Amino acid sequence: TRKGTSRPVLGTFLFFSSPPPSTLLRYTQRAAKMTFYDGIYPFYPTARVPVVFNTIQIVIIIIFLVFFAAFLIILIGIRGAEKLHWFLRITLSLFIGAVIVAVNFTNDWETGYTTVNTTYKSFSHENVKAEVGVHVGFKGVNITLRGLPENQLNEIINYNEEFLWLFGLNYESQYHSGLERGLPDPILYIAEKFTPSSPCGVYSQYRVSGQYASATMWVALCAWMLSNILLWLLVFAHGGYMILVTGFFMIFSLISFGTTRHAPLCAIQFDDSTLKSGLGPSFWLTLATALLCLIIGTAIVAMSIFTPATLDKVFLVNASNNEEENCTTYYNHNISDNDKPVQGVPLERLEKVV
């Protein structure tokens, strides 16, 4: 207590003073970070990164499914062969667009798995049996570690760590952050192979090829949009050309990412087992979609050059014209000149009536 008073100093501070605005702002920002961004590790767990479907992929799939459902509702009011025509056309178009957008955010362009029996943590002689996986995408690499069984050494072994090499991000700092957090040895061992300072030299290779592959995929998306607009305007030849451009840019993306397979990769060895990676589902899905675009575009261009009448039948152009002609003929046959409304009444007739 202060001399000559009975009020404690702490009580004086609490009841008669307030922290400066800068301190309040700092406390508010820290609380928001704890709540929304999982900033304090002892109280909030670190954000888990999904391997198969992340949030962006789910949002993309939902958006395209909403468009598909809306078009299905519209198809209910269409009769005859046009219903099947529009169903196939809309399904193929939305499938191609969804694949082009979604594969930009997947982590399975290159994948690999192996079962290991190795040390779990540094400065420990305890071994664990687990499945180690590596998943490479355009923006980085995901490394997974799943125990067989998951409950070993009195804890659940199920890790998935993401290390990004996008421009503007520091892969080395992410790797050192993993060291500070004490990640399992198999994850750190694989992550070290992709560091810029590693003698493997795969960091720049995957980073540059992923950036070019992603850029060409976005160009393919623009070509896909133009092809839909041109086909909707019945400009079939140019629409077919843009579908071919879509397929070719998807092939260019595959070639850009496939260049990583030509350089010798460092061996990822775990005692008696070796982790080998291969092209993943996203690569083969993109290849199948690109071939589909090339087939559709070639068919449209060939029919527009050699058999334009057949192309009109495929896109139901003649059917709509015939309906208009039938309506016009029906109107001309049933309405005679005598039944047409009088355009005006002579002034003499009006005077007689008056």
Tab-separated table of C-alpha atoms in Angstrom:
chain	number	residue	atom	x	y	z
A	1	THR	CA	0.000	0.000	0.000
A	2	ARG	CA	1.003	3.586	-0.531
A	3	LYS	CA	2.172	5.635	2.418
A	4	GLY	CA	-0.693	7.431	4.164
A	5	THR	CA	-3.426	5.532	2.327
A	6	SER	CA	-5.187	2.245	2.826
A	7	ARG	CA	-6.030	1.645	-0.872
A	8	PRO	CA	-3.831	-0.940	-2.617
A	9	VAL	CA	-1.793	0.184	-5.599
A	10	LEU	CA	-3.249	-2.600	-7.752
A	11	GLY	CA	-6.769	-1.497	-6.868
A	12	THR	CA	-5.902	2.077	-7.728
A	13	PHE	CA	-4.664	0.934	-11.161
A	14	LEU	CA	-7.733	-1.186	-11.836
A	15	PHE	CA	-10.404	1.281	-10.724
A	16	PHE	CA	-8.895	4.676	-11.488
A	17	SER	CA	-6.811	4.108	-14.617
A	18	SER	CA	-7.272	2.496	-18.034
A	19	PRO	CA	-4.723	1.138	-20.481
A	20	PRO	CA	-3.808	3.324	-23.450
A	21	PRO	CA	-5.690	2.827	-26.752
A	22	SER	CA	-2.682	1.175	-28.395
A	23	THR	CA	-2.646	-1.511	-25.696
A	24	LEU	CA	-6.377	-2.134	-26.075
A	25	LEU	CA	-5.977	-2.425	-29.852
A	26	ARG	CA	-3.133	-4.908	-29.423
A	27	TYR	CA	-5.172	-7.028	-27.014
A	28	THR	CA	-8.186	-6.949	-29.361
A	29	GLN	CA	-6.097	-8.044	-32.348
A	30	ARG	CA	-4.547	-10.833	-30.309
A	31	ALA	CA	-7.980	-12.040	-29.156
A	32	ALA	CA	-9.293	-11.980	-32.730
A	33	LYS	CA	-6.281	-13.921	-33.888
A	34	MET	CA	-6.834	-16.527	-31.173
A	35	THR	CA	-10.492	-16.870	-32.091
A	36	PHE	CA	-10.447	-16.831	-35.871
A	37	TYR	CA	-6.926	-17.836	-36.892
A	38	ASP	CA	-5.884	-20.363	-34.206
A	39	GLY	CA	-3.014	-18.180	-33.080
A	40	ILE	CA	-2.188	-19.642	-29.667
A	41	TYR	CA	-1.047	-23.250	-29.934
A	42	PRO	CA	-1.485	-24.388	-26.273
A	43	PHE	CA	-5.203	-23.523	-26.376
A	44	TYR	CA	-6.111	-23.827	-30.047
A	45	PRO	CA	-4.984	-26.681	-32.304
A	46	THR	CA	-3.191	-25.935	-35.555
A	47	ALA	CA	-5.300	-25.868	-38.709
A	48	ARG	CA	-5.480	-29.285	-40.351
A	49	VAL	CA	-4.910	-29.461	-44.100
A	50	PRO	CA	-7.079	-31.920	-46.061
A	51	VAL	CA	-5.449	-34.230	-48.583
A	52	VAL	CA	-8.224	-35.161	-51.002
A	53	PHE	CA	-10.786	-32.324	-50.913
A	54	ASN	CA	-9.975	-28.898	-49.551
A	55	THR	CA	-12.428	-26.068	-49.019
A	56	ILE	CA	-11.779	-24.445	-52.401
A	57	GLN	CA	-12.452	-27.681	-54.271
A	58	ILE	CA	-15.707	-28.249	-52.389
A	59	VAL	CA	-16.856	-24.701	-53.192
A	60	ILE	CA	-16.037	-25.195	-56.892
A	61	ILE	CA	-17.935	-28.483	-57.031
A	62	ILE	CA	-20.957	-26.957	-55.269
A	63	ILE	CA	-21.031	-23.987	-57.674
A	64	PHE	CA	-21.023	-26.196	-60.762
A	65	LEU	CA	-23.616	-28.526	-59.218
A	66	VAL	CA	-25.886	-25.537	-58.574
A	67	PHE	CA	-25.596	-24.516	-62.241
A	68	PHE	CA	-26.276	-28.103	-63.290
A	69	ALA	CA	-29.358	-28.335	-61.074
A	70	ALA	CA	-30.672	-25.021	-62.425
A	71	PHE	CA	-30.321	-26.231	-66.015
A	72	LEU	CA	-32.040	-29.505	-65.129
A	73	ILE	CA	-35.017	-27.540	-63.850
A	74	ILE	CA	-35.119	-25.623	-67.137
A	75	LEU	CA	-34.958	-28.882	-69.112
A	76	ILE	CA	-38.284	-29.982	-67.625
A	77	GLY	CA	-40.084	-27.495	-69.876
A	78	ILE	CA	-38.356	-28.682	-73.073
A	79	ARG	CA	-40.101	-31.360	-75.125
A	80	GLY	CA	-38.959	-33.921	-77.643
A	81	ALA	CA	-35.424	-34.599	-78.806
A	82	GLU	CA	-34.272	-31.157	-77.696
A	83	LYS	CA	-34.333	-32.288	-74.056
A	84	LEU	CA	-31.689	-34.993	-74.631
A	85	HIS	CA	-29.656	-32.625	-76.819
A	86	TRP	CA	-29.490	-29.900	-74.188
A	87	PHE	CA	-28.861	-32.393	-71.384
A	88	LEU	CA	-25.765	-33.796	-73.113
A	89	ARG	CA	-24.555	-30.370	-74.145
A	90	ILE	CA	-24.878	-28.853	-70.675
A	91	THR	CA	-23.410	-31.896	-68.918
A	92	LEU	CA	-20.306	-32.012	-71.119
A	93	SER	CA	-19.742	-28.267	-70.911
A	94	LEU	CA	-20.055	-28.064	-67.119
A	95	PHE	CA	-17.897	-31.167	-66.658
A	96	ILE	CA	-15.070	-29.659	-68.718
A	97	GLY	CA	-15.276	-26.332	-66.882
A	98	ALA	CA	-15.366	-27.960	-63.443
A	99	VAL	CA	-12.298	-30.078	-64.208
A	100	ILE	CA	-10.316	-27.092	-65.509
A	101	VAL	CA	-10.999	-25.044	-62.372
A	102	ALA	CA	-10.758	-27.813	-59.767
A	103	VAL	CA	-7.426	-29.327	-60.824
A	104	ASN	CA	-5.710	-25.998	-60.155
A	105	PHE	CA	-6.247	-26.582	-56.433
A	106	THR	CA	-5.685	-30.342	-56.105
A	107	ASN	CA	-2.672	-31.931	-54.438
A	108	ASP	CA	-2.577	-35.224	-56.309
A	109	TRP	CA	-0.855	-34.408	-59.589
A	110	GLU	CA	1.946	-36.653	-58.381
A	111	THR	CA	1.516	-39.136	-55.545
A	112	GLY	CA	3.467	-41.866	-53.807
A	113	TYR	CA	3.036	-44.188	-50.818
A	114	THR	CA	5.126	-46.653	-48.891
A	115	THR	CA	4.962	-48.527	-45.591
A	116	VAL	CA	7.876	-47.857	-43.256
A	117	ASN	CA	9.139	-49.014	-39.881
A	118	THR	CA	11.255	-46.120	-38.681
A	119	THR	CA	11.942	-43.772	-35.794
A	120	TYR	CA	9.092	-41.492	-34.849
A	121	LYS	CA	10.711	-38.429	-33.271
A	122	SER	CA	14.196	-37.038	-32.893
A	123	PHE	CA	16.269	-38.124	-29.880
A	124	SER	CA	14.036	-41.164	-29.483
A	125	HIS	CA	14.702	-44.839	-30.148
A	126	GLU	CA	11.017	-45.739	-30.440
A	127	ASN	CA	10.025	-47.113	-33.845
A	128	VAL	CA	6.575	-46.942	-35.414
A	129	LYS	CA	4.991	-48.725	-38.334
A	130	ALA	CA	3.241	-46.232	-40.567
A	131	GLU	CA	2.257	-45.373	-44.114
A	132	VAL	CA	4.092	-42.373	-45.552
A	133	GLY	CA	2.642	-40.494	-48.528
A	134	VAL	CA	3.703	-37.570	-50.695
A	135	HIS	CA	1.184	-35.531	-52.722
A	136	VAL	CA	2.496	-32.887	-55.136
A	137	GLY	CA	0.352	-30.132	-56.642
A	138	PHE	CA	0.835	-26.831	-58.430
A	139	LYS	CA	1.278	-24.821	-55.241
A	140	GLY	CA	3.174	-27.195	-52.956
A	141	VAL	CA	3.576	-30.644	-51.474
A	142	ASN	CA	1.505	-32.488	-48.875
A	143	ILE	CA	3.251	-35.106	-46.739
A	144	THR	CA	1.122	-37.596	-44.820
A	145	LEU	CA	1.998	-40.012	-42.032
A	146	ARG	CA	-0.612	-42.496	-40.805
A	147	GLY	CA	0.139	-45.105	-38.186
A	148	LEU	CA	-0.618	-48.790	-38.758
A	149	PRO	CA	-2.512	-48.879	-36.412
A	150	GLU	CA	-3.066	-45.186	-35.738
A	151	ASN	CA	-2.883	-45.533	-31.943
A	152	GLN	CA	0.797	-46.114	-31.120
A	153	LEU	CA	3.098	-44.835	-28.373
A	154	ASN	CA	0.069	-43.578	-26.412
A	155	GLU	CA	-0.972	-41.150	-29.165
A	156	ILE	CA	-2.804	-41.082	-32.490
A	157	ILE	CA	-0.395	-40.928	-35.414
A	158	ASN	CA	-2.215	-39.246	-38.302
A	159	TYR	CA	-0.352	-36.283	-39.779
A	160	ASN	CA	-0.838	-34.211	-42.900
A	161	GLU	CA	1.558	-31.319	-43.378
A	162	GLU	CA	1.545	-28.867	-46.293
A	163	PHE	CA	4.639	-27.033	-47.526
A	164	LEU	CA	3.996	-24.363	-50.178
A	165	TRP	CA	6.385	-23.014	-52.823
A	166	LEU	CA	4.135	-20.337	-54.326
A	167	PHE	CA	5.796	-17.068	-55.328
A	168	GLY	CA	5.867	-14.802	-52.307
A	169	LEU	CA	6.124	-17.692	-49.818
A	170	ASN	CA	9.291	-18.987	-48.190
A	171	TYR	CA	9.564	-22.762	-48.248
A	172	GLU	CA	12.635	-22.732	-45.995
A	173	SER	CA	10.797	-20.858	-43.246
A	174	GLN	CA	7.945	-23.369	-43.394
A	175	TYR	CA	10.432	-26.213	-43.089
A	176	HIS	CA	12.165	-24.579	-40.106
A	177	SER	CA	8.761	-23.991	-38.523
A	178	GLY	CA	8.166	-27.732	-38.790
A	179	LEU	CA	11.485	-28.345	-37.057
A	180	GLU	CA	10.496	-26.021	-34.216
A	181	ARG	CA	7.123	-27.734	-33.840
A	182	GLY	CA	8.803	-31.116	-33.566
A	183	LEU	CA	7.166	-32.871	-36.500
A	184	PRO	CA	7.858	-36.589	-36.940
A	185	ASP	CA	11.130	-37.558	-38.579
A	186	PRO	CA	9.611	-39.110	-41.753
A	187	ILE	CA	7.775	-35.865	-42.579
A	188	LEU	CA	10.838	-33.702	-42.012
A	189	TYR	CA	13.011	-36.108	-43.997
A	190	ILE	CA	10.762	-35.864	-47.073
A	191	ALA	CA	10.213	-32.109	-46.694
A	192	GLU	CA	13.981	-31.584	-46.647
A	193	LYS	CA	14.234	-33.145	-50.122
A	194	PHE	CA	12.160	-30.265	-51.551
A	195	THR	CA	14.031	-27.392	-49.867
A	196	PRO	CA	15.929	-24.926	-52.108
A	197	SER	CA	19.215	-25.795	-50.376
A	198	SER	CA	18.774	-29.537	-50.897
A	199	PRO	CA	21.266	-31.190	-53.288
A	200	CYS	CA	18.290	-32.851	-55.016
A	201	GLY	CA	17.468	-29.596	-56.801
A	202	VAL	CA	13.770	-30.401	-57.281
A	203	TYR	CA	12.474	-27.231	-55.602
A	204	SER	CA	12.901	-24.883	-58.578
A	205	GLN	CA	11.821	-27.601	-60.968
A	206	TYR	CA	8.476	-28.251	-59.285
A	207	ARG	CA	7.888	-24.584	-58.518
A	208	VAL	CA	8.399	-23.262	-62.060
A	209	SER	CA	6.626	-26.144	-63.787
A	210	GLY	CA	3.668	-25.798	-61.427
A	211	GLN	CA	3.366	-22.062	-62.112
A	212	TYR	CA	3.406	-22.522	-65.898
A	213	ALA	CA	0.985	-25.448	-65.698
A	214	SER	CA	-1.451	-23.410	-63.607
A	215	ALA	CA	-1.212	-20.414	-65.977
A	216	THR	CA	-1.981	-22.530	-69.047
A	217	MET	CA	-4.948	-24.096	-67.255
A	218	TRP	CA	-6.434	-20.640	-66.642
A	219	VAL	CA	-5.980	-19.819	-70.338
A	220	ALA	CA	-7.838	-23.051	-71.120
A	221	LEU	CA	-10.673	-21.835	-68.876
A	222	CYS	CA	-10.938	-18.583	-70.876
A	223	ALA	CA	-11.032	-20.558	-74.142
A	224	TRP	CA	-13.768	-22.790	-72.693
A	225	MET	CA	-15.891	-19.735	-71.870
A	226	LEU	CA	-15.448	-18.318	-75.391
A	227	SER	CA	-16.400	-21.653	-76.948
A	228	ASN	CA	-19.664	-21.718	-74.992
A	229	ILE	CA	-20.517	-18.175	-76.075
A	230	LEU	CA	-19.768	-18.886	-79.749
A	231	LEU	CA	-21.756	-22.115	-79.787
A	232	TRP	CA	-24.670	-20.355	-78.131
A	233	LEU	CA	-24.553	-17.744	-80.920
A	234	LEU	CA	-24.564	-20.599	-83.501
A	235	VAL	CA	-21.069	-19.706	-84.729
A	236	PHE	CA	-20.155	-23.374	-84.908
A	237	ALA	CA	-16.813	-23.248	-86.723
A	238	HIS	CA	-15.229	-20.703	-84.378
A	239	GLY	CA	-16.781	-22.428	-81.373
A	240	GLY	CA	-15.139	-25.675	-82.468
A	241	TYR	CA	-11.814	-23.883	-82.852
A	242	MET	CA	-12.048	-22.550	-79.290
A	243	ILE	CA	-12.802	-26.046	-77.974
A	244	LEU	CA	-9.636	-27.213	-79.734
A	245	VAL	CA	-7.735	-24.330	-78.117
A	246	THR	CA	-9.095	-25.448	-74.729
A	247	GLY	CA	-7.829	-28.981	-75.280
A	248	PHE	CA	-4.436	-27.834	-76.552
A	249	PHE	CA	-3.794	-25.577	-73.553
A	250	MET	CA	-4.715	-28.420	-71.221
A	251	ILE	CA	-2.160	-30.558	-73.070
A	252	PHE	CA	0.405	-27.761	-72.655
A	253	SER	CA	-0.308	-27.788	-68.910
A	254	LEU	CA	0.289	-31.543	-68.779
A	255	ILE	CA	3.542	-31.166	-70.702
A	256	SER	CA	4.686	-28.387	-68.365
A	257	PHE	CA	4.092	-30.474	-65.261
A	258	GLY	CA	5.358	-33.651	-66.918
A	259	THR	CA	8.811	-32.124	-67.383
A	260	THR	CA	9.457	-32.866	-63.712
A	261	ARG	CA	9.518	-36.580	-64.563
A	262	HIS	CA	12.489	-36.267	-66.922
A	263	ALA	CA	14.969	-35.167	-64.255
A	264	PRO	CA	16.304	-37.865	-61.909
A	265	LEU	CA	14.648	-37.616	-58.506
A	266	CYS	CA	16.450	-38.129	-55.238
A	267	ALA	CA	15.828	-41.479	-53.628
A	268	ILE	CA	13.592	-41.258	-50.556
A	269	GLN	CA	14.853	-44.268	-48.625
A	270	PHE	CA	13.453	-45.591	-45.349
A	271	ASP	CA	15.663	-48.510	-44.266
A	272	ASP	CA	14.449	-51.337	-46.519
A	273	SER	CA	11.605	-49.453	-48.263
A	274	THR	CA	11.780	-46.731	-50.909
A	275	LEU	CA	9.151	-44.079	-51.535
A	276	LYS	CA	8.494	-43.812	-55.270
A	277	SER	CA	6.039	-41.330	-56.747
A	278	GLY	CA	4.041	-41.406	-59.967
A	279	LEU	CA	1.543	-39.297	-61.868
A	280	GLY	CA	-1.646	-38.925	-59.853
A	281	PRO	CA	-5.403	-38.826	-60.535
A	282	SER	CA	-5.489	-35.096	-61.381
A	283	PHE	CA	-2.980	-35.614	-64.196
A	284	TRP	CA	-4.950	-38.439	-65.785
A	285	LEU	CA	-8.293	-36.674	-65.314
A	286	THR	CA	-6.907	-33.595	-67.065
A	287	LEU	CA	-5.547	-35.754	-69.883
A	288	ALA	CA	-8.926	-37.446	-70.400
A	289	THR	CA	-10.721	-34.079	-70.405
A	290	ALA	CA	-8.222	-32.632	-72.890
A	291	LEU	CA	-8.735	-35.575	-75.253
A	292	LEU	CA	-12.495	-35.122	-74.930
A	293	CYS	CA	-12.143	-31.454	-75.922
A	294	LEU	CA	-9.974	-32.364	-78.915
A	295	ILE	CA	-12.482	-34.979	-80.102
A	296	ILE	CA	-15.476	-32.633	-79.756
A	297	GLY	CA	-13.669	-29.694	-81.355
A	298	THR	CA	-12.386	-31.774	-84.271
A	299	ALA	CA	-15.854	-33.185	-84.925
A	300	ILE	CA	-17.479	-29.731	-84.933
A	301	VAL	CA	-14.835	-28.202	-87.225
A	302	ALA	CA	-14.925	-31.163	-89.631
A	303	MET	CA	-18.716	-31.091	-89.897
A	304	SER	CA	-18.760	-27.322	-90.387
A	305	ILE	CA	-16.376	-27.695	-93.351
A	306	PHE	CA	-17.617	-30.851	-95.055
A	307	THR	CA	-21.229	-31.393	-93.940
A	308	PRO	CA	-22.741	-28.176	-92.559
A	309	ALA	CA	-26.252	-29.592	-92.972
A	310	THR	CA	-25.405	-32.426	-90.583
A	311	LEU	CA	-24.020	-29.929	-88.091
A	312	ASP	CA	-27.279	-27.969	-88.255
A	313	LYS	CA	-29.194	-31.142	-87.472
A	314	VAL	CA	-26.901	-31.928	-84.533
A	315	PHE	CA	-27.495	-28.489	-83.014
A	316	LEU	CA	-31.214	-28.568	-83.965
A	317	VAL	CA	-31.002	-25.462	-86.138
A	318	ASN	CA	-33.365	-26.786	-88.851
A	319	ALA	CA	-35.925	-27.860	-86.267
A	320	SER	CA	-36.299	-24.343	-84.907
A	321	ASN	CA	-36.525	-22.863	-88.416
A	322	ASN	CA	-39.227	-25.345	-89.416
A	323	GLU	CA	-41.293	-24.409	-86.395
A	324	GLU	CA	-41.134	-20.746	-87.384
A	325	GLU	CA	-42.102	-21.553	-90.992
A	326	ASN	CA	-45.054	-23.642	-89.841
A	327	CYS	CA	-46.307	-20.842	-87.672
A	328	THR	CA	-46.041	-18.351	-90.547
A	329	THR	CA	-47.809	-20.686	-93.016
A	330	TYR	CA	-50.610	-21.337	-90.548
A	331	TYR	CA	-51.160	-17.616	-90.102
A	332	ASN	CA	-51.236	-16.920	-93.882
A	333	HIS	CA	-53.723	-19.708	-94.712
A	334	ASN	CA	-56.248	-18.962	-92.025
A	335	ILE	CA	-56.441	-15.203	-92.228
A	336	SER	CA	-57.920	-13.829	-95.461
A	337	ASP	CA	-57.861	-10.307	-96.751
A	338	ASN	CA	-61.540	-9.793	-95.911
A	339	ASP	CA	-60.928	-10.713	-92.262
A	340	LYS	CA	-58.200	-8.147	-91.794
A	341	PRO	CA	-59.136	-5.220	-89.548
A	342	VAL	CA	-60.156	-1.990	-91.257
A	343	GLN	CA	-57.406	0.541	-91.062
A	344	GLY	CA	-59.783	3.564	-91.260
A	345	VAL	CA	-63.395	4.758	-91.826
A	346	PRO	CA	-64.255	7.321	-94.567
A	347	LEU	CA	-65.432	10.699	-93.358
A	348	GLU	CA	-68.632	10.531	-95.497
A	349	ARG	CA	-69.849	7.421	-93.649
A	350	LEU	CA	-69.313	9.119	-90.320
A	351	GLU	CA	-71.373	12.131	-91.442
A	352	LYS	CA	-74.284	9.870	-92.515
A	353	VAL	CA	-74.282	8.174	-89.156
A	354	VAL	CA	-74.387	11.482	-87.347
